[in-house]
Short mmCIF file of C-alpha atoms in Angstrom, two decimals:
data_model
loop_
_atom_site.label_atom_id
_atom_site.label_comp_id
_atom_site.label_asym_id
_atom_site.label_seq_id
_atom_site.Cartn_x
_atom_site.Cartn_y
_atom_site.Cartn_z
CA ALA A 1 59.28 112.64 154.41
CA PHE A 2 55.98 114.68 153.88
CA THR A 3 54.27 111.52 152.04
CA LEU A 4 54.36 109.73 155.33
CA VAL A 5 54.16 112.41 157.87
CA GLY A 6 51.42 114.20 156.08
CA PRO A 7 48.71 111.60 155.99
CA LEU A 8 49.43 110.66 159.43
CA PHE A 9 49.02 114.29 160.75
CA ALA A 10 45.81 114.38 158.72
CA LEU A 11 44.82 111.25 160.62
CA GLY A 12 45.82 112.77 163.62
CA ARG A 13 43.34 115.61 163.04
CA LEU A 14 40.30 113.53 163.39
CA PRO A 15 38.61 114.55 166.29
CA ARG A 16 37.70 111.64 168.71
CA ASP A 17 34.24 112.74 168.87
CA PHE A 18 32.22 115.08 166.69
CA GLN A 19 31.21 116.93 169.96
CA GLU A 20 34.94 118.43 170.12
CA HIS A 21 35.31 121.93 171.16
CA ALA A 22 36.54 124.37 168.43
CA GLU A 23 39.23 125.64 171.15
CA LEU A 24 40.60 122.38 171.41
CA ALA A 25 40.45 121.73 167.78
CA GLU A 26 42.69 124.92 167.27
CA ASP A 27 45.30 123.78 169.90
CA ARG A 28 45.72 120.40 168.36
CA LEU A 29 45.99 122.13 164.65
CA VAL A 30 48.53 124.41 166.20
CA GLY A 31 50.30 121.56 168.07
CA GLY A 32 50.38 119.71 165.19
CA VAL A 33 51.89 121.94 162.69
CA ARG A 34 54.20 123.00 165.26
CA LEU A 35 55.21 119.29 165.25
CA LEU A 36 55.63 119.07 161.54
CA VAL A 37 58.12 122.12 161.78
CA ASP A 38 60.02 120.80 164.78
CA TRP A 39 60.84 117.53 163.33
CA VAL A 40 59.91 117.12 159.85
CA ALA A 41 60.48 120.53 157.77
CA ALA A 42 63.44 122.00 159.76
CA PRO A 43 65.69 119.01 159.83
CA LEU A 44 64.95 118.15 156.51
CA ALA A 45 66.06 121.49 155.12
CA LEU A 46 69.14 121.16 157.43
CA ALA A 47 70.24 118.03 156.24
CA THR A 48 69.68 119.00 152.66
CA ALA A 49 71.98 122.15 153.55
CA VAL A 50 74.46 119.59 154.63
CA ILE A 51 74.24 117.60 151.73
CA LEU A 52 74.53 120.56 149.27
CA HIS A 53 77.70 122.12 150.80
CA LEU A 54 79.30 118.58 150.99
CA TYR A 55 78.17 118.41 147.49
CA ALA A 56 79.98 121.93 146.74
CA ALA A 57 82.86 120.84 148.70
CA LYS A 58 83.20 117.77 146.15
CA ILE A 59 83.08 120.31 142.87
CA ALA A 60 85.44 122.40 144.46
CA VAL A 61 87.68 119.78 144.48
CA THR A 62 86.82 118.09 141.45
CA GLY A 63 86.81 121.32 139.55
CA THR A 64 83.79 119.95 137.52
CA LEU A 65 80.09 120.94 137.43
CA PRO A 66 77.56 118.66 137.05
CA LYS A 67 75.60 119.11 133.82
CA ASN A 68 72.29 120.20 133.69
CA GLU A 69 72.08 119.43 137.76
CA ILE A 70 73.10 122.08 139.84
CA GLY A 71 70.64 124.59 138.42
CA TRP A 72 67.43 122.60 139.67
CA ILE A 73 68.68 121.41 142.73
CA VAL A 74 69.83 125.16 143.88
CA THR A 75 66.39 126.09 142.88
CA PHE A 76 64.19 123.87 144.97
CA TYR A 77 66.51 124.04 147.83
CA ALA A 78 66.05 127.94 147.70
CA LEU A 79 62.61 127.64 147.58
CA LEU A 80 62.31 124.99 150.66
CA VAL A 81 64.45 127.11 152.45
CA LEU A 82 62.26 130.49 151.87
CA ALA A 83 58.79 128.89 151.93
CA LEU A 84 59.98 126.99 155.35
CA ARG A 85 61.16 130.43 156.69
CA ILE A 86 58.14 132.02 155.93
CA ALA A 87 55.40 129.58 157.18
CA ALA A 88 57.26 128.66 160.21
CA GLU A 89 57.18 132.31 161.23
CA PRO A 90 54.85 131.75 163.98
CA PHE A 91 57.03 129.00 165.81
CA LEU A 92 60.47 129.82 165.22
CA ALA A 93 60.72 131.41 168.38
CA GLY A 94 59.61 128.91 171.32
CA GLY A 95 60.57 125.97 168.60
CA ALA A 96 62.39 122.75 169.05
CA LEU A 97 66.04 122.81 168.59
CA PRO A 98 66.08 122.09 164.97
CA THR A 99 63.85 124.67 164.50
CA ARG A 100 65.85 127.20 166.39
CA LEU A 101 68.90 126.17 164.53
CA PHE A 102 66.78 126.84 160.89
CA ALA A 103 66.03 130.22 162.46
CA ARG A 104 69.52 131.12 162.73
CA LEU A 105 71.25 129.43 159.99
CA TRP A 106 68.98 129.59 157.12
CA HIS A 107 70.19 132.64 155.36
CA VAL A 108 73.87 131.47 155.73
CA SER A 109 72.93 128.11 154.16
CA LEU A 110 72.04 129.69 151.29
CA VAL A 111 74.99 131.68 150.39
CA VAL A 112 77.37 128.77 149.02
CA PRO A 113 74.24 126.84 146.89
CA LEU A 114 73.34 130.26 145.78
CA ALA A 115 77.31 130.99 144.54
CA LEU A 116 77.06 127.31 143.01
CA GLY A 117 74.08 127.91 140.91
CA ALA A 118 74.68 131.00 139.87
CA LEU A 119 78.15 129.74 138.32
CA GLY A 120 76.07 126.63 136.72
CA ILE A 121 73.54 128.98 135.14
CA GLY A 122 76.26 131.37 133.80
CA ILE A 123 78.26 128.51 132.21
CA ARG A 124 75.30 126.92 130.37
CA ILE A 125 74.20 130.48 129.69
CA GLY A 126 77.23 131.42 128.18
CA ALA A 127 78.20 128.06 126.46
CA GLU A 128 74.14 127.54 124.83
CA GLY A 129 72.35 130.87 125.44
CA VAL A 130 69.02 131.55 127.11
CA THR A 131 66.32 128.82 127.37
CA LEU A 132 63.27 129.15 129.53
CA GLU A 133 64.42 126.44 132.18
CA ARG A 134 67.46 128.46 132.48
CA TYR A 135 65.78 131.75 132.75
CA TYR A 136 63.66 130.41 135.89
CA VAL A 137 66.63 128.94 137.37
CA ALA A 138 68.52 132.16 137.24
CA LEU A 139 65.17 134.18 138.45
CA ALA A 140 64.95 131.67 141.06
CA VAL A 141 68.84 132.03 142.40
CA PHE A 142 68.35 136.14 141.71
CA ALA A 143 65.47 136.19 143.90
CA ALA A 144 66.90 134.34 146.77
CA ALA A 145 70.00 136.50 146.58
CA LEU A 146 67.59 139.28 146.61
CA VAL A 147 65.87 138.04 149.86
CA LEU A 148 69.58 137.53 151.37
CA LEU A 149 70.62 140.94 150.42
CA VAL A 150 67.46 142.95 152.35
CA GLN A 151 68.53 140.67 155.63
CA PRO A 152 70.22 143.17 157.47
CA VAL A 153 67.81 146.26 156.23
CA PRO A 154 66.05 147.33 159.71
CA ARG A 155 62.50 146.62 159.57
CA ILE A 156 61.97 144.92 156.29
CA GLY A 157 64.91 142.31 156.33
CA ARG A 158 63.03 140.16 158.67
CA ASP A 159 59.83 140.85 157.09
CA ILE A 160 57.98 137.58 155.88
CA ARG A 161 55.72 139.44 153.66
CA VAL A 162 59.01 141.24 151.72
CA MET A 163 60.76 137.83 151.81
CA ALA A 164 57.16 136.75 149.81
CA ALA A 165 56.96 139.52 147.99
CA ILE A 166 60.46 139.70 145.91
CA PRO A 167 59.96 136.24 143.99
CA VAL A 168 56.42 137.20 143.33
CA VAL A 169 57.12 140.76 141.79
CA LEU A 170 60.04 139.38 139.99
CA LEU A 171 57.71 136.09 138.42
CA ALA A 172 55.31 139.00 137.50
CA LEU A 173 58.12 141.14 135.94
CA SER A 174 59.45 137.88 133.80
CA ALA A 175 56.22 137.89 131.65
CA PHE A 176 56.76 141.22 129.89
CA GLY A 177 59.04 143.68 128.41
CA PRO A 178 62.63 143.48 126.92
CA TRP A 179 63.76 141.76 130.52
CA GLY A 180 60.83 138.73 130.29
CA ALA A 181 61.29 135.59 129.77
CA SER A 182 60.31 135.35 125.94
CA SER A 183 62.02 138.43 124.79
CA LEU A 184 65.42 137.33 126.12
CA VAL A 185 65.45 133.82 125.08
CA GLY A 186 64.36 135.14 121.73
CA ARG A 187 67.25 137.60 121.20
CA SER A 188 69.50 134.75 123.00
CA GLN A 189 68.50 132.07 120.43
CA ALA A 190 68.14 133.65 117.36
CA GLY A 191 71.18 135.86 117.88
CA ARG A 192 73.36 132.43 117.97
CA ILE A 193 71.56 131.29 115.26
CA VAL A 194 71.79 134.07 112.56
CA ALA A 195 76.06 134.04 114.28
CA GLU A 196 76.05 130.71 113.49
CA PHE A 197 74.31 129.83 110.39
CA GLY A 198 73.98 133.58 108.74
CA GLN A 199 75.27 134.12 105.44
CA ARG A 200 75.20 137.46 103.54
CA VAL A 201 72.75 137.13 100.09
CA PRO A 202 75.00 137.96 97.11
CA GLY A 203 73.66 141.18 95.71
CA THR A 204 72.35 142.30 99.16
CA ASP A 205 72.98 143.76 102.43
CA SER A 206 70.87 140.97 103.85
CA ILE A 207 71.35 138.14 106.11
CA ALA A 208 70.13 134.82 105.29
CA VAL A 209 70.13 131.28 107.78
CA ARG A 210 71.33 128.54 106.18
CA ALA A 211 71.79 125.16 107.35
CA GLY A 212 72.94 123.45 104.60
CA GLY A 213 76.01 121.51 104.03
CA ARG A 214 76.65 121.64 107.91
CA GLY A 215 77.61 118.61 110.34
CA PRO A 216 75.38 116.55 112.04
CA GLU A 217 76.66 118.70 115.30
CA ALA A 218 75.50 121.58 113.62
CA GLN A 219 72.49 120.58 112.97
CA ILE A 220 71.39 119.47 116.33
CA ARG A 221 72.35 122.62 118.09
CA LEU A 222 70.21 124.33 115.31
CA ARG A 223 67.27 122.27 116.35
CA SER A 224 67.98 122.67 119.88
CA ARG A 225 67.85 126.52 119.11
CA LEU A 226 64.79 126.40 117.17
CA PHE A 227 62.97 124.12 120.12
CA ALA A 228 63.85 127.04 122.96
CA LEU A 229 62.50 129.43 120.15
CA ASP A 230 58.99 127.25 119.86
CA ALA A 231 58.90 127.24 123.49
CA ALA A 232 59.14 130.77 124.21
CA GLY A 233 57.05 131.59 121.05
CA ARG A 234 60.10 133.39 119.33
CA LEU A 235 60.16 131.72 116.04
CA GLY A 236 58.71 134.61 114.54
CA ASP A 237 62.45 136.37 115.17
CA LEU A 238 64.14 134.51 112.76
CA THR A 239 61.67 135.79 109.97
CA PRO A 240 63.95 138.62 108.99
CA TYR A 241 66.56 136.20 108.53
CA LEU A 242 64.72 133.48 106.39
CA GLU A 243 65.99 132.91 102.65
CA PRO A 244 64.63 135.84 100.27
CA GLU A 245 62.41 133.36 98.04
CA LEU A 246 60.86 131.92 101.44
#
């Protein structure tokens, strides 16, 4: 929708002549943005919400979660809704019907997708551990959930600065510390490798990772976890578990 409407909007911003007053240009800009919010962005967010809720209903009926899909779908939807809620703040009160409907329902429309995303990413992490991709999907779900939780709080709940600050602060915190992306991926994947492939070295109390003699599925799991450690820069976490002669 934006790839079609965006260029048309940009063409509409071109002045009929280059003697146009600044005040008129500013009015045209505001009117153009309001048009985009009223008839492109808000309807797109509402339509996506309907599709996601139908998708959630299908999952509830069938009892099966799609593999490697729901987390990113929910992440992008949550980012779309929050970005639109922040950007459309000046136009919500006097907007068209889709915008007013979005202003009333944006937080409600996030509840089911976030619950579905949390369930999906929780199952994936429980089965295969933390990777960078899963970490940031979980972080996005957590950030959107925090934004919803502060909505009933007087004065700050509807403050768009708070809505914008929550994901930014969480993203900054993910860059360091034991709660950071790299540290969590390292602990999760290294721990799973040691638990599955670690063997006690005879005559010592040390554990060494040994993949020899394992089946192809185990080898695939090991490579996948090594790739996850490499992506997070945490291959060094396996150093204490290498063969002593290495």
